[in-house]
Each structure stands twice: as C-alpha cells, then as structure tokens.
Amino acid sequence: MSVIIRGGTVVTADTSYKADVYCQDGKIVAIGENLEVPPSAERIDASGQYIMPGGIDPHTHMQLPFMGTVASEDFYSGTAAGLAGGTTTIIDFVIPSPQQSLLEAFEQWQGWAEKSAGDYSFHVAITWWDESVYEDMGTLVREHGVNSFKHFMAYKNAIMADDETLVKSFRRSMDLGAIPTVHAENGELVFQLQQEILSQGITGPEGHPLSRPPAVEGEAANRAIRIAEVMNVPIYIVHVSCKDSMDAITRARNEGQRVYGEVLAGHLVVDDSVYRHEDAEFAAAHIMSPPFRSKEHQSALWQGLQSGNLQTTATDHCCFCAEQKAAGKDDFTKTPNGTAGIEDRLAVIWDSGVNTGKLTINEFVATTSTNAAKIFNMYPQKGSISVGADADIVVWDPKGTRTISAKTHHQNIDFNIFEGRTVTGIPTYTLSRGKIVWANGVLDAVRGAGQYVKRPAFNPMFDALKRHGEVNKPTAVNRD
Ligand code: URP
Ligand code: ZN
Ligand code: ZN
C-alpha cells in the first residue's frame, strides 16, 4: 500500500517547505520535489494545503469506569472520531482501582483498546501504594513500554494519591527513567468545599466551580512541583486551567526545573459562564475538573502556550451523555466529571490560535503533536514528517470551514462543548500508518487497525545519574 501526497507545504515544528510526501507500508519513505512513484500509488492533491504530523492527544479516557458509570466513548468510536479530526495517536490512562494490581489493570485496558482505529499508548495511574506497586511500575517500564505514571491529587475517597504515594511514586519513576504526571487539585480542599456548598443549599452545577477555585489547583500544582524538585525528577502537569498553576510552572521553569504543562482545547476557549446557564442540563454537561475558568485565566493559558511554558494541548476526552450527567441532578458532586473534544481539538486550536495570530503554524504542530511525542518519548516515530516516521499525517485546508455540532460529529456523546462554533481550518485527509482513513468528509476507520505504541524509559538521564552514583545511593524514602 502506498500513497503520494503532492503539491502541499510540509509543516513541522521547526520549518515549512514545499514537497511531496511518499508513504509506503505505513511509513514515510521519501520527501522531496517531483517524486517518482509507481502508478499504483494512491494520489492526494494537497495544493494550497499543509501536510502536518497527525495530532497526538496525550490525555484521553475512552470507556473509563468513573463515578459510578462508564464513559460513553469506547476505544473504537473515540479513536475513529480522532481520525476524523486529524488526531492519529492518543495516550489514554490505565486507572487501577485502589488495591487493584497495576498489571491486571493494564491488561484490562489493553483488552478494551484492541478495537482502536488509531494508535494508542498508556499512562498508568498510581492510586495506592505498597511493595507490589513498586514492583509493577518496574515491570510496566521494562516490559510494556510505559514511561509515564499519573497521580490524581483530587477525587478523595476514590483514586486520590496522598503525599506519601506521590513521594514514593515520584522517586520510583525517577529510578526507572519514567515521568510522573499529576492532576493538580487539592482533593481535601475540594471535598471540604463541596460539603460547605451543599450545606448552603447550593446543589446545582453552579456549585461545581465554587468547590474548585483556582487556588485549589495552584496549591496542588506547586506542591507536586516542589515534591518533584526534591525527588529530582521531571514532572508533567495535566490540564492546567488557570493562572495559579501557570505561575507555579513558570516560576519552577525559570529556576531551571524540568516541568511541563498541558492545556486543554476546552479550557482555552470555553469560559465559566457555562455553569450559570439557565438550563441546568446544559451547565451539567460542562462539569469537568478542573472546571472552565474566567476569561482572565484563559488569557494566562494562551500566554503559557505562546511563551513555551505550556508545551502540549490535549482534550481530556471523557464522554458522559445527558442521562449519565443526570446522576448529579440533585447534587452536583455526583455528576460524572468529563467533557469531549478529540474530534475538534485541532480545528479549535487552529481557528482560535493560528487564525488570530497567537500561534504560528509551526507552533501549532509543536503544541498539537511534536512536543507530546518528545515529552513522552515516541519521537520521531510519532509527531514528525520525516523519512522513517510512521505515516500519520493530516492534510490541512486552512481555508476550509466547518460548524461544530453534536448533530454531525463522530464522537459518541450527545453534547459538544464547542457547539455552533464555525472554525476555519479543517483536515481534508488523515492518514493513519499510511492508510487514508479520512478523505473530504468521509471516515473510513477500521476497527482494530490501531496499534499499541511502546514508549521506552528516559534512560539517558537515568544512566547519567547512575554514572554519578546518584541513583544507587540509599535514599531516605522507603519502598513501602
Ligand atoms: O473531569 C475530568 N477531567 N474527568 C476525567 C478525569 C480527570 O480528572 O482527568
Ligand atoms: Zn484530571
Ligand atoms: Zn483526565
């Protein structure tokens, strides 16, 4: 199977240039002008369009069992919707229940993900701690290509990791050459505020942002960053939603600490007025954590992307339909947290970022694809238009338009947080490992065609520290 893309402009995180791109057997095999290819090659005319690496969404939750229900989008429908929007790889989360073996949970998620239409990889959450967790983290890194571990600092009495777990897991990640990631919200504060707000008789969706003010996020981000500083390990903060956590990241980076931050397309363009909407069902559909913020915080997020203090964009794609959201009708704390976006991330960020002059086209590629590939160690197999890379490609029409709607999207959810937004800049073709899966509005996703992407440990850093005798030193932190 081979495909030639002619007449377009290749756009990478570094540069832009006119060239044809030839793909064979799932890989990019040649880039250049007027490439000669066999007549049997499928042809794509990309005149006037951009040829970019397929999007990488480093934060999704397909078919996640969460808050008493299961996310409506499964690995097939979710990755297929991603392909329709130009996203070719996801990193989803294995989230073991407290006391569940990490390896057992990993196998469970692998089983669910076999039906994926696009490529996938996994972060694994550390939701509890004992000697088996310590051992399983090693097995996941060495045998299963996991190089990132997630810590929920919120969701008390469920999956929240306390400080002891953070410290032990961060140290273990460091020793293994893996990167810890955190959902930064102070879970105790959220819990206490929720009780206070409910006791004041506020039970509707407007209570959700009140229980999770920006300071709650800022405190947790700063704490996680400081713990990472002491443990001497890099750290990645997921879904940074406000100035408070932005400031913690910026300060640490200015001090030379290796801290990375992710922002969601939703947090960039949807503001907190949604929670005060007269239709409570509409408001509940926006319940996610951290919540949508005021425009002032949105400006800080854009500045974070522009300054490079935030490196990646994601969606936290976690779908719950209206009847699932209704579980919180009389108590906002029971509403399953999560919103969708995998299909719309690229177009929304192009439209609100590139078309407004906030981002260059190369920064667009960096923040929607390449940076995630680098941070999570799958570059240049992913996130790159280069010979030898996987042929995960999006052909992008900067003049094409689409009006986003739940009526027409491919996501398995009855709501769209970007409903009614007309975006300029859309994918005309998506290639997943060299196969055309989206062509001018027609989706040809194949159940099970997606492949698991192994991500090796960050050994260079680990080896360097070992050489300096740092890693094998006895530490004050116990294993269990
Ligand atoms: O509200 C959210 N974000 N739901 C998914 C789980 C998480 O916190 O990432
Ligand atoms: Zn989260
Ligand atoms: Zn999430």
Coordinates of C-alpha atoms in Angstrom, one line a residue, residues 61-73 109 112 318-328 334-338:
H61 CA -10.2 8.5 28.8
M62 CA -12.0 6.1 26.5
Q63 CA -14.6 3.9 28.1
L64 CA -13.4 4.9 31.6
P65 CA -15.3 3.4 34.5
F66 CA -15.7 6.6 36.6
M67 CA -18.1 8.0 39.3
G68 CA -20.5 5.1 39.1
T69 CA -20.8 4.9 35.3
V70 CA -18.6 4.2 32.2
A71 CA -17.6 6.9 29.7
S72 CA -19.8 6.5 26.6
E73 CA -17.0 6.7 24.1
W109 CA -7.2 -1.6 29.4
W112 CA -10.5 -2.7 25.7
C318 CA -14.1 11.7 28.7
C319 CA -17.7 11.5 27.5
F320 CA -20.8 11.3 29.5
C321 CA -24.3 11.7 27.9
A322 CA -27.1 13.6 29.4
E323 CA -28.7 10.6 31.1
Q324 CA -25.3 9.9 32.8
K325 CA -24.8 13.5 33.8
A326 CA -28.3 13.4 35.4
A327 CA -26.9 11.3 38.3
G328 CA -26.0 14.7 39.7
K334 CA -22.4 13.2 41.9
T335 CA -22.3 14.4 38.3
P336 CA -19.7 12.4 36.4
N337 CA -16.8 14.7 35.6
G338 CA -15.8 14.9 31.9

